Amino acid sequence: MPDNAGEYITRLFSAEDNLLASLRADEGRLLQVLLTAIGARRVLEVGTLGGYSAICMARALPTNGSVLSLEIEEKHAAFARRYIERANLSDRIEVRVGRALEILPALDGQRFDAVFIDADKEPMPTYFEWAVRLVRPGGLIIGDNALFHGRVYDSSVDDARTQGVREFNRRMATDPRVLGIVVPTHDGVAVAIVR
Ligand code: SAH
Ligand code: MG
């Protein structure tokens, strides 16, 4: 039996924590396999949060590689930068604060090997268009939460966010400029190669 509050609480939640941790690890590993497969050097991320995926991705890049991650919330960016520092990746990851739709036009003309889209869902079709513009031929567009907790295939759900994910998936699957698929991980990851 645990003999203090901290241990009691840790044990109480550990089964769930291990599950979540392994889900996160799988997702991180999928990103690393994909980036390594295309020899990625330069990655754009939309949605930093705590920096988990940015750190995973940066670890799969060569030492001269870089991740530019966009985050709307200053407090998330500050948190992420602390962890990026602890991971010794401050020279490979830049977190830029602002609304993605306002930052993306400033990146026009730049070339990325991959874009990982993992932020707000309503503008996902617009994020797709930016990704097609910014990713080099043979590079990857990756969209998280492609199943959106099952909402995308629930016909009783039709809010703006779900519509955003559905339209994003439709473009990933049918836009002739890309070749895409939805990988049915716990919440779905859409992956497309730019032709
Ligand atoms: N990619 C992270 C998780 C991101 S969660 C990981 O896997 O570890 C989604 C993040 O997107 C949140 O931190 C949220 O603040 C941010 N976000 C939401 N809307 C945004 C917007 N319009 N522009 C930039 N970031 C946004
Ligand atoms: Mg996500």
Tab-separated table of C-alpha atoms and ligand atoms in Angstrom:
chain	number	residue	atom	x	y	z
A	1	MET	CA	0.000	0.000	0.000
A	2	PRO	CA	1.202	3.536	-0.716
A	3	ASP	CA	2.063	5.368	2.487
A	4	ASN	CA	1.808	8.946	1.369
A	5	ALA	CA	-0.560	11.121	-0.640
A	6	GLY	CA	1.778	11.582	-3.583
A	7	GLU	CA	2.354	7.876	-4.081
A	8	TYR	CA	-1.348	7.115	-3.570
A	9	ILE	CA	-2.359	9.589	-6.260
A	10	THR	CA	0.392	8.453	-8.637
A	11	ARG	CA	-0.752	4.811	-8.314
A	12	LEU	CA	-4.398	5.753	-8.672
A	13	PHE	CA	-3.750	7.348	-12.050
A	14	SER	CA	-0.800	5.299	-13.291
A	15	ALA	CA	-2.786	2.878	-15.474
A	16	GLU	CA	-4.360	5.762	-17.352
A	17	ASP	CA	-1.057	7.663	-17.453
A	18	ASN	CA	0.730	4.687	-18.993
A	19	LEU	CA	-1.995	4.410	-21.627
A	20	LEU	CA	-1.794	8.099	-22.492
A	21	ALA	CA	1.980	8.015	-22.435
A	22	SER	CA	2.075	5.101	-24.870
A	23	LEU	CA	-0.446	6.798	-27.173
A	24	ARG	CA	1.720	9.904	-27.167
A	25	ALA	CA	4.843	7.833	-27.743
A	26	ASP	CA	3.245	6.068	-30.741
A	27	GLU	CA	2.246	9.385	-32.241
A	28	GLY	CA	5.715	10.820	-31.714
A	29	ARG	CA	7.303	7.744	-33.235
A	30	LEU	CA	5.025	7.926	-36.284
A	31	LEU	CA	6.161	11.524	-36.874
A	32	GLN	CA	9.794	10.452	-36.522
A	33	VAL	CA	9.428	7.550	-38.973
A	34	LEU	CA	7.714	9.779	-41.539
A	35	LEU	CA	10.287	12.579	-41.279
A	36	THR	CA	13.202	10.156	-41.426
A	37	ALA	CA	11.695	8.418	-44.474
A	38	ILE	CA	11.777	11.622	-46.501
A	39	GLY	CA	15.116	12.838	-45.129
A	40	ALA	CA	13.440	15.918	-43.643
A	41	ARG	CA	15.602	18.832	-42.553
A	42	ARG	CA	13.149	21.692	-42.178
A	43	VAL	CA	9.722	21.257	-40.544
A	44	LEU	CA	6.854	23.643	-39.878
A	45	GLU	CA	4.429	22.899	-37.053
A	46	VAL	CA	1.097	24.626	-36.476
A	47	GLY	CA	0.204	24.298	-32.774
A	48	THR	CA	3.051	23.892	-30.236
A	49	LEU	CA	1.273	23.430	-26.871
A	50	GLY	CA	3.956	21.992	-24.524
A	51	GLY	CA	6.440	21.250	-27.295
A	52	TYR	CA	6.027	17.459	-27.189
A	53	SER	CA	5.623	16.921	-30.932
A	54	ALA	CA	8.161	19.637	-31.774
A	55	ILE	CA	10.767	17.865	-29.621
A	56	CYS	CA	9.896	14.457	-31.135
A	57	MET	CA	10.229	15.850	-34.637
A	58	ALA	CA	13.452	17.774	-33.938
A	59	ARG	CA	15.046	14.587	-32.632
A	60	ALA	CA	14.409	12.942	-36.025
A	61	LEU	CA	16.208	15.709	-37.926
A	62	PRO	CA	19.889	16.002	-38.724
A	63	THR	CA	21.886	18.368	-36.490
A	64	ASN	CA	21.481	21.179	-39.015
A	65	GLY	CA	17.708	20.593	-39.142
A	66	SER	CA	15.078	22.914	-37.723
A	67	VAL	CA	11.472	23.046	-36.553
A	68	LEU	CA	9.506	26.284	-36.705
A	69	SER	CA	6.465	25.904	-34.463
A	70	LEU	CA	3.567	28.372	-34.376
A	71	GLU	CA	1.585	28.901	-31.172
A	72	ILE	CA	-1.134	31.441	-30.437
A	73	GLU	CA	-0.832	31.330	-26.624
A	74	GLU	CA	2.186	33.061	-25.108
A	75	LYS	CA	1.932	30.901	-21.978
A	76	HIS	CA	2.112	27.658	-23.985
A	77	ALA	CA	5.056	29.023	-25.966
A	78	ALA	CA	6.889	29.946	-22.751
A	79	PHE	CA	6.251	26.487	-21.267
A	80	ALA	CA	7.385	24.770	-24.480
A	81	ARG	CA	10.573	26.846	-24.674
A	82	ARG	CA	11.528	25.709	-21.174
A	83	TYR	CA	11.164	22.044	-22.159
A	84	ILE	CA	12.948	22.613	-25.466
A	85	GLU	CA	15.805	24.117	-23.487
A	86	ARG	CA	15.858	21.098	-21.173
A	87	ALA	CA	15.886	18.821	-24.225
A	88	ASN	CA	18.927	20.747	-25.527
A	89	LEU	CA	17.061	21.610	-28.713
A	90	SER	CA	16.864	25.401	-28.451
A	91	ASP	CA	19.128	25.715	-31.489
A	92	ARG	CA	16.852	23.473	-33.577
A	93	ILE	CA	13.345	24.597	-32.536
A	94	GLU	CA	11.913	28.098	-32.813
A	95	VAL	CA	8.503	28.765	-31.263
A	96	ARG	CA	6.843	31.780	-32.856
A	97	VAL	CA	3.849	33.311	-31.091
A	98	GLY	CA	0.823	34.463	-33.055
A	99	ARG	CA	-2.271	33.401	-34.950
A	100	ALA	CA	-1.200	30.844	-37.548
A	101	LEU	CA	-3.312	32.463	-40.257
A	102	GLU	CA	-1.435	35.710	-39.668
A	103	ILE	CA	2.053	34.151	-39.580
A	104	LEU	CA	1.700	31.795	-42.571
A	105	PRO	CA	1.629	34.560	-45.240
A	106	ALA	CA	4.982	35.802	-43.890
A	107	LEU	CA	6.453	32.358	-44.689
A	108	ASP	CA	5.389	32.478	-48.335
A	109	GLY	CA	8.311	31.664	-50.599
A	110	GLN	CA	10.020	29.481	-47.989
A	111	ARG	CA	10.292	25.722	-48.509
A	112	PHE	CA	9.646	23.087	-45.856
A	113	ASP	CA	10.131	19.331	-46.066
A	114	ALA	CA	7.033	18.753	-43.925
A	115	VAL	CA	4.192	20.610	-42.235
A	116	PHE	CA	2.519	19.156	-39.125
A	117	ILE	CA	-0.939	20.682	-38.627
A	118	ASP	CA	-2.183	20.314	-35.052
A	119	ALA	CA	-4.000	23.475	-33.941
A	120	ASP	CA	-7.533	24.848	-34.290
A	121	LYS	CA	-9.777	22.779	-36.545
A	122	GLU	CA	-12.045	25.276	-38.314
A	123	PRO	CA	-9.284	26.711	-40.559
A	124	MET	CA	-7.836	23.302	-41.490
A	125	PRO	CA	-8.786	23.622	-45.182
A	126	THR	CA	-6.863	26.928	-45.284
A	127	TYR	CA	-3.918	25.304	-43.455
A	128	PHE	CA	-3.997	22.607	-46.152
A	129	GLU	CA	-3.686	25.242	-48.878
A	130	TRP	CA	-0.738	26.882	-47.107
A	131	ALA	CA	0.899	23.502	-46.645
A	132	VAL	CA	0.605	22.695	-50.369
A	133	ARG	CA	2.261	26.046	-51.057
A	134	LEU	CA	5.067	25.715	-48.500
A	135	VAL	CA	6.018	22.019	-48.804
A	136	ARG	CA	8.502	20.926	-51.482
A	137	PRO	CA	7.554	18.204	-53.971
A	138	GLY	CA	8.043	14.873	-52.228
A	139	GLY	CA	7.527	16.507	-48.838
A	140	LEU	CA	4.761	15.691	-46.370
A	141	ILE	CA	1.601	17.284	-45.041
A	142	ILE	CA	0.591	15.680	-41.743
A	143	GLY	CA	-2.683	16.507	-39.982
A	144	ASP	CA	-3.419	15.402	-36.425
A	145	ASN	CA	-6.862	14.482	-35.045
A	146	ALA	CA	-8.136	13.447	-38.483
A	147	LEU	CA	-10.935	11.413	-36.866
A	148	PHE	CA	-11.694	14.226	-34.406
A	149	HIS	CA	-12.827	11.843	-31.648
A	150	GLY	CA	-15.186	10.087	-34.093
A	151	ARG	CA	-17.046	13.262	-35.005
A	152	VAL	CA	-15.975	13.185	-38.670
A	153	TYR	CA	-18.052	10.055	-39.330
A	154	ASP	CA	-20.915	10.851	-36.947
A	155	SER	CA	-23.695	12.157	-39.198
A	156	SER	CA	-25.429	13.849	-36.253
A	157	VAL	CA	-22.408	16.162	-35.800
A	158	ASP	CA	-22.029	19.150	-38.098
A	159	ASP	CA	-20.321	21.999	-36.222
A	160	ALA	CA	-17.769	24.297	-37.865
A	161	ARG	CA	-14.750	22.523	-36.366
A	162	THR	CA	-15.910	19.092	-37.546
A	163	GLN	CA	-16.636	20.552	-40.977
A	164	GLY	CA	-13.088	21.916	-41.014
A	165	VAL	CA	-11.581	18.501	-40.331
A	166	ARG	CA	-13.892	16.780	-42.854
A	167	GLU	CA	-12.947	19.232	-45.594
A	168	PHE	CA	-9.245	18.905	-44.719
A	169	ASN	CA	-9.498	15.096	-44.980
A	170	ARG	CA	-11.410	15.384	-48.257
A	171	ARG	CA	-8.623	17.494	-49.759
A	172	MET	CA	-5.909	15.195	-48.371
A	173	ALA	CA	-7.718	12.246	-50.000
A	174	THR	CA	-8.753	13.755	-53.333
A	175	ASP	CA	-6.761	16.900	-54.184
A	176	PRO	CA	-4.678	15.968	-57.257
A	177	ARG	CA	-1.677	17.925	-55.925
A	178	VAL	CA	-1.178	15.393	-53.123
A	179	LEU	CA	-1.361	11.653	-52.474
A	180	GLY	CA	-2.856	11.094	-49.051
A	181	ILE	CA	-4.215	8.630	-46.536
A	182	VAL	CA	-5.743	8.673	-43.049
A	183	VAL	CA	-3.865	6.408	-40.643
A	184	PRO	CA	-6.343	5.163	-38.013
A	185	THR	CA	-4.317	5.841	-34.866
A	186	HIS	CA	-6.365	6.569	-31.735
A	187	ASP	CA	-7.528	9.907	-33.142
A	188	GLY	CA	-6.324	9.550	-36.730
A	189	VAL	CA	-3.337	11.089	-38.463
A	190	ALA	CA	-3.785	12.235	-42.071
A	191	VAL	CA	-0.611	11.978	-44.144
A	192	ALA	CA	-0.126	13.206	-47.696
A	193	ILE	CA	2.892	13.471	-49.949
A	194	VAL	CA	3.048	16.556	-52.160
A	195	ARG	CA	3.438	15.564	-55.806
B	1	SAH	N1	1.381	19.709	-31.462
B	1	SAH	C1	1.244	19.599	-30.004
B	1	SAH	C2	-0.196	19.760	-29.550
B	1	SAH	C3	-0.846	21.024	-30.038
B	1	SAH	S1	-2.424	21.303	-29.251
B	1	SAH	C4	1.736	18.223	-29.596
B	1	SAH	O1	1.378	17.228	-30.247
B	1	SAH	O2	2.452	18.128	-28.606
B	1	SAH	C5	-3.009	22.661	-30.185
B	1	SAH	C6	-2.259	23.967	-29.947
B	1	SAH	O3	-2.639	24.866	-30.990
B	1	SAH	C7	-2.646	24.674	-28.635
B	1	SAH	O4	-1.487	24.955	-27.905
B	1	SAH	C8	-3.333	25.958	-29.091
B	1	SAH	O5	-3.086	27.060	-28.243
B	1	SAH	C9	-2.722	26.161	-30.465
B	1	SAH	N2	-3.546	26.964	-31.374
B	1	SAH	C10	-4.895	26.976	-31.454
B	1	SAH	N3	-5.298	27.824	-32.397
B	1	SAH	C11	-4.186	28.364	-32.948
B	1	SAH	C12	-3.961	29.323	-33.971
B	1	SAH	N4	-4.970	29.861	-34.641
B	1	SAH	N5	-2.695	29.645	-34.285
B	1	SAH	C13	-1.660	29.076	-33.611
B	1	SAH	N6	-1.815	28.163	-32.624
B	1	SAH	C14	-3.060	27.808	-32.296
B	2	MG	MG	-3.525	17.072	-31.806
